[in-house]
XYZ file of C-alpha atoms in Angstrom:
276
model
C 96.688 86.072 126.927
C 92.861 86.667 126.412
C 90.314 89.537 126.364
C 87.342 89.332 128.363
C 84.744 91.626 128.889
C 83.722 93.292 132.524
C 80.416 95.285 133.328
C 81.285 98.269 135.324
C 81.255 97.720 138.996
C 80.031 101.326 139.816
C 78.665 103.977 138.319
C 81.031 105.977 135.782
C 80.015 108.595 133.193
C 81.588 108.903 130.228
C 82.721 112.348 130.589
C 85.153 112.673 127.377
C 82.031 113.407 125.608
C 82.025 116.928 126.962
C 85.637 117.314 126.044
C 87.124 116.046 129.381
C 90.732 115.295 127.943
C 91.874 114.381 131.974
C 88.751 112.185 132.029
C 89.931 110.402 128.243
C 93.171 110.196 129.766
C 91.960 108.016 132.369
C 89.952 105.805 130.631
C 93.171 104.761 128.995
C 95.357 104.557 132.304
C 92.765 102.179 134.343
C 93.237 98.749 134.865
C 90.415 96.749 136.666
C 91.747 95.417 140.067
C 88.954 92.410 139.210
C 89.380 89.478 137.485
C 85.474 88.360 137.773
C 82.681 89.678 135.508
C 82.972 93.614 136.999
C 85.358 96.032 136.314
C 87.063 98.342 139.226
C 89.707 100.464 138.228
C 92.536 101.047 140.852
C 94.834 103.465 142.202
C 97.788 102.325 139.488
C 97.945 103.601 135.589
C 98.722 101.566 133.190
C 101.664 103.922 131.759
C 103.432 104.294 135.143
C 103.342 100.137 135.724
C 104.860 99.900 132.136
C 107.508 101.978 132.547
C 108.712 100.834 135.661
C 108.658 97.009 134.266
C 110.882 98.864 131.467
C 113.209 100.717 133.825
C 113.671 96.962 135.701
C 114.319 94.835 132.790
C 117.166 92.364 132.898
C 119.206 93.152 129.838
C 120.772 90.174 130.000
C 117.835 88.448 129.497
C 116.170 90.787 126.944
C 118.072 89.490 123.909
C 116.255 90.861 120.471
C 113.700 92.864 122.728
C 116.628 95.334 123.862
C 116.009 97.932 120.896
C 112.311 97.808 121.444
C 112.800 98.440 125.179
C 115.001 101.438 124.368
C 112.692 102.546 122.018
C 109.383 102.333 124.054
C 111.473 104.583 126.936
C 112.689 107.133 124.583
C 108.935 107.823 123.004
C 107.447 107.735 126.779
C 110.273 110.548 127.317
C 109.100 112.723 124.673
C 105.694 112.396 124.047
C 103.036 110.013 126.089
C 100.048 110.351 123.728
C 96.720 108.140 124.623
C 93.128 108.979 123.248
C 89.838 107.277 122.608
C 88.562 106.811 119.075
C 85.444 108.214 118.037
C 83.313 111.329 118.656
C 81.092 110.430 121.567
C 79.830 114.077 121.480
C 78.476 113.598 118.074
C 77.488 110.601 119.223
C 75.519 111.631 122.039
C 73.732 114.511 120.116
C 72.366 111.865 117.861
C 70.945 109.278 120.154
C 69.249 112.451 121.981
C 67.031 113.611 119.135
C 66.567 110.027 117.925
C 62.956 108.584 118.179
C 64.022 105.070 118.227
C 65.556 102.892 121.196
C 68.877 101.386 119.478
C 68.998 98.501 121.683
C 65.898 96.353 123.177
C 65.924 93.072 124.893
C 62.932 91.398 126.398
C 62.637 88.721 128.477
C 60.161 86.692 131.360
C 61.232 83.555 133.195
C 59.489 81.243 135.916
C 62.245 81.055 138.022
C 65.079 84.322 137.301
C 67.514 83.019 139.125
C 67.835 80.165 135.986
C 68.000 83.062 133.208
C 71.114 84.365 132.838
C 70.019 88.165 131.870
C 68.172 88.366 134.972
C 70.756 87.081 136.988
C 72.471 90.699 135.811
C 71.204 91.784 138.775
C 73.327 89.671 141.089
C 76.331 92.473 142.073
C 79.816 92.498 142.258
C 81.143 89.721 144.413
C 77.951 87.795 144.937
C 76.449 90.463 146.564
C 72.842 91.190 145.409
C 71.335 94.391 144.747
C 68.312 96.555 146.355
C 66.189 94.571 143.986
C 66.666 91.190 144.744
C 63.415 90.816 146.376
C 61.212 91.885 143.240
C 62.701 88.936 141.685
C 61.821 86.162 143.936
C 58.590 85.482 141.619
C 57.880 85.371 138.124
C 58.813 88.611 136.596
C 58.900 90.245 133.124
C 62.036 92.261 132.242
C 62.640 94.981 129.454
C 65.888 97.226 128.880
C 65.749 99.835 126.536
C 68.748 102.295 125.854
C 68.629 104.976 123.728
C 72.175 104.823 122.134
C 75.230 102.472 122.316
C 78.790 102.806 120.997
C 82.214 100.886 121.129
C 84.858 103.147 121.669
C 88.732 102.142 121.129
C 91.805 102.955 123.669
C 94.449 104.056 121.457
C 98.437 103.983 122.995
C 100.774 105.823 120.907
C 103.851 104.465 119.501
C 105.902 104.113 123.280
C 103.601 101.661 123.714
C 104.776 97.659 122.644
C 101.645 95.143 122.760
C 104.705 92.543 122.472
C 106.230 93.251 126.370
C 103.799 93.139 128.351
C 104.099 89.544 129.508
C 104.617 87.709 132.717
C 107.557 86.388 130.761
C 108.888 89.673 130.476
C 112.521 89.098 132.297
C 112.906 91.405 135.341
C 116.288 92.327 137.264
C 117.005 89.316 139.813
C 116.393 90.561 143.168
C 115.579 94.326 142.570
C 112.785 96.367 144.120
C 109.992 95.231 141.384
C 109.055 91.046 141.728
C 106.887 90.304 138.354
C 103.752 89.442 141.027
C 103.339 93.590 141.713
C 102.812 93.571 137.766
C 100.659 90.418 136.562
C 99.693 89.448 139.838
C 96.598 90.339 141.464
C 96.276 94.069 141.348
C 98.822 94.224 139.332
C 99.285 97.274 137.109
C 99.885 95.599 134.073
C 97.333 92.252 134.654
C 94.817 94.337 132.147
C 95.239 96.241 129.387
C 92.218 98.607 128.234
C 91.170 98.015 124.542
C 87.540 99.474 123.841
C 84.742 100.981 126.022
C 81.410 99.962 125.647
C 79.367 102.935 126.147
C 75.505 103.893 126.772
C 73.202 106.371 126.654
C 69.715 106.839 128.474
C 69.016 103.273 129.698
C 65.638 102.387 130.780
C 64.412 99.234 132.594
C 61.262 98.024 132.972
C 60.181 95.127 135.699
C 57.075 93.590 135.683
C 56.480 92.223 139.017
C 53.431 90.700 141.674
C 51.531 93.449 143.071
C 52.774 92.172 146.599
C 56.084 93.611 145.832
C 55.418 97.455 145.759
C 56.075 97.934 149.197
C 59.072 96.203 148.855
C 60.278 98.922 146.349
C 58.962 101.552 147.867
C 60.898 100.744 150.986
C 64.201 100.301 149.146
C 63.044 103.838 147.248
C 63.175 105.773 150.480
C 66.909 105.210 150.577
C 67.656 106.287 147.219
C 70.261 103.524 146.652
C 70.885 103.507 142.657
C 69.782 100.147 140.939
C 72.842 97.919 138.801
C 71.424 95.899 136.293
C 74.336 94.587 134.240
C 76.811 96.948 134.257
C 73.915 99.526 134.160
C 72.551 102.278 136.244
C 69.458 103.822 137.651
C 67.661 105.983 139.369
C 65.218 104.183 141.902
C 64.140 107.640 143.387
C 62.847 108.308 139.961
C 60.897 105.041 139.499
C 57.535 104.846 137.961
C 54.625 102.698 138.906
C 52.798 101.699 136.166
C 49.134 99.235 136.425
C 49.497 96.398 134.017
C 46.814 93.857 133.008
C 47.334 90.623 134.251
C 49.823 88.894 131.726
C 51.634 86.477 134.251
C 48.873 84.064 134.744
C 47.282 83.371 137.758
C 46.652 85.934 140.760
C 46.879 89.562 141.622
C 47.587 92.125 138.697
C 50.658 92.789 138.449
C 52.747 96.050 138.584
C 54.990 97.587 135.987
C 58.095 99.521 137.310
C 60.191 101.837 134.974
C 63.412 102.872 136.466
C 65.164 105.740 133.970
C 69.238 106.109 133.512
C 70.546 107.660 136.381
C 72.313 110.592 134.737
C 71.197 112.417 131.386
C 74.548 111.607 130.386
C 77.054 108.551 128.480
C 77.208 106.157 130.801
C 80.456 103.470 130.760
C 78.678 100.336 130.531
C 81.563 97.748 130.090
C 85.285 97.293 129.033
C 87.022 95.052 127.233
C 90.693 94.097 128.091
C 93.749 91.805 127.769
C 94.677 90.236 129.950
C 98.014 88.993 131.320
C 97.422 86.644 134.465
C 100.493 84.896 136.679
């Protein structure tokens, strides 16, 4: 067992903040189909897989871990509590009114396909994003976001951090194999612990002059822009002139891309996992 950390594959708004319980309620049920650096949350929940590795358990196997078996199945029965810590609402209000940016990293490189920040915009399966191009020379690179909070997934007491294992002993020969649990896809192969939340993200690219048409081409088709588990809205961009920092040649041109919603955005997740 290990936790690791996934960016967000797609866009997802945080949408507890406005009181969403169904949308709080999911954000404890998902488990990311991936096991790379994005998470994608399938059709499974996390509660439904447990149970059913519950329901399936060889008894004869179970030893010690009988009572706590019985005891996890009797609280999912009677009450299946999950929330999120924290009050993103609160939260949220803040970073609006605040005049500073709580989180700022800079950065330039020669070559951006060597710097591992830049490389953020590399997408989900090796795919690269409607930005690639801009990157292909020397670029400057600024993200800004205006708030950021860690929130925890919370399981009631039905829940037991101690059976979810591959070792967990299943019936010999019944409907449920332990590979349609910890196997790839499985419903139990991550467990949600906290969500890494943000709120108004702006990037800023500092590119060659060359490039503009580049972006304006990809602006036409209003594709959003993933920088690191990140996202936003190239329809919205802003060309800014900038003197000539970069050495040599043309002056370059600064491009600020804002968050794509006005609202929390899901920026990351952190899980344990439980591989076969």
């Amino acid at each position: 067992m290990q936790t690791v950390f996934q960016f967000v594959a797609m866009p997802m708004t945080a949408l507890w903040y406005s009181g969403n319980t169904d949308n709080e309620r999911d954000w404890c049920e998902y488990v990311s189909t991936r096991r790379d650096g994005y998470f994608f949350n399938g059709a499974g929940r996390f509660s439904q897989a447990y149970r059913t590795m519950l329901l399936s358990a060889d008894r004869s196997c179970l030893g010690s871990e009988c009572s706590h078996v019985d005891t996890a199945l009797d609280r999912m029965n009677r009450n299946l509590e999950m929330r999120i810590t924290g009050n993103l609402a609160d939260d949220a209000a803040q970073w609006d009114t605040a005049a500073d940016w709580m989180f700022v990293c800079d950065t330039d490189s020669d070559i951006p396909t060597d710097n591992p920040f830049l490389r953020s915009f590399e997408g989900p399966l090796g795919t690269i994003n409607s930005l690639d191009e801009l990157l292909a020379d020397r670029c400057a690179y600024r993200l800004r976001v205006k708030g950021v909070g860690i929130y925890e997934i919370e399981r009631g007491d039905w829940y037991q951090e101690s059976l979810v294992n591959p070792a967990f002993p299943l019936v010999q020969g019944g409907s449920i194999r332990i590979e349609q649990l910890f196997g790839r896809r499985g419903g139990l192969q991550h467990t949600g612990l906290k969500v890494l939340v943000s709120y108004e993200p702006e990037v800023t690219i500092t590119v060659a002059a060359n490039k503009l048409l580049i972006l304006m081409a990809r602006n036409a088709l209003s594709t959003p822009v993933m920088v690191g588990g990140l996202h936003f809205d190239l329809a919205r961009a802003s060309i800014l002139p900038q003197a000539n920092v970069l050495g040599d040649g043309p002056a370059p041109v600064c491009i600020r891309l804002p968050a794509l919603k006005h609202t929390p955005q899901v920026w990351g997740v952190l899980s344990k996992c439980n591989y076969l």
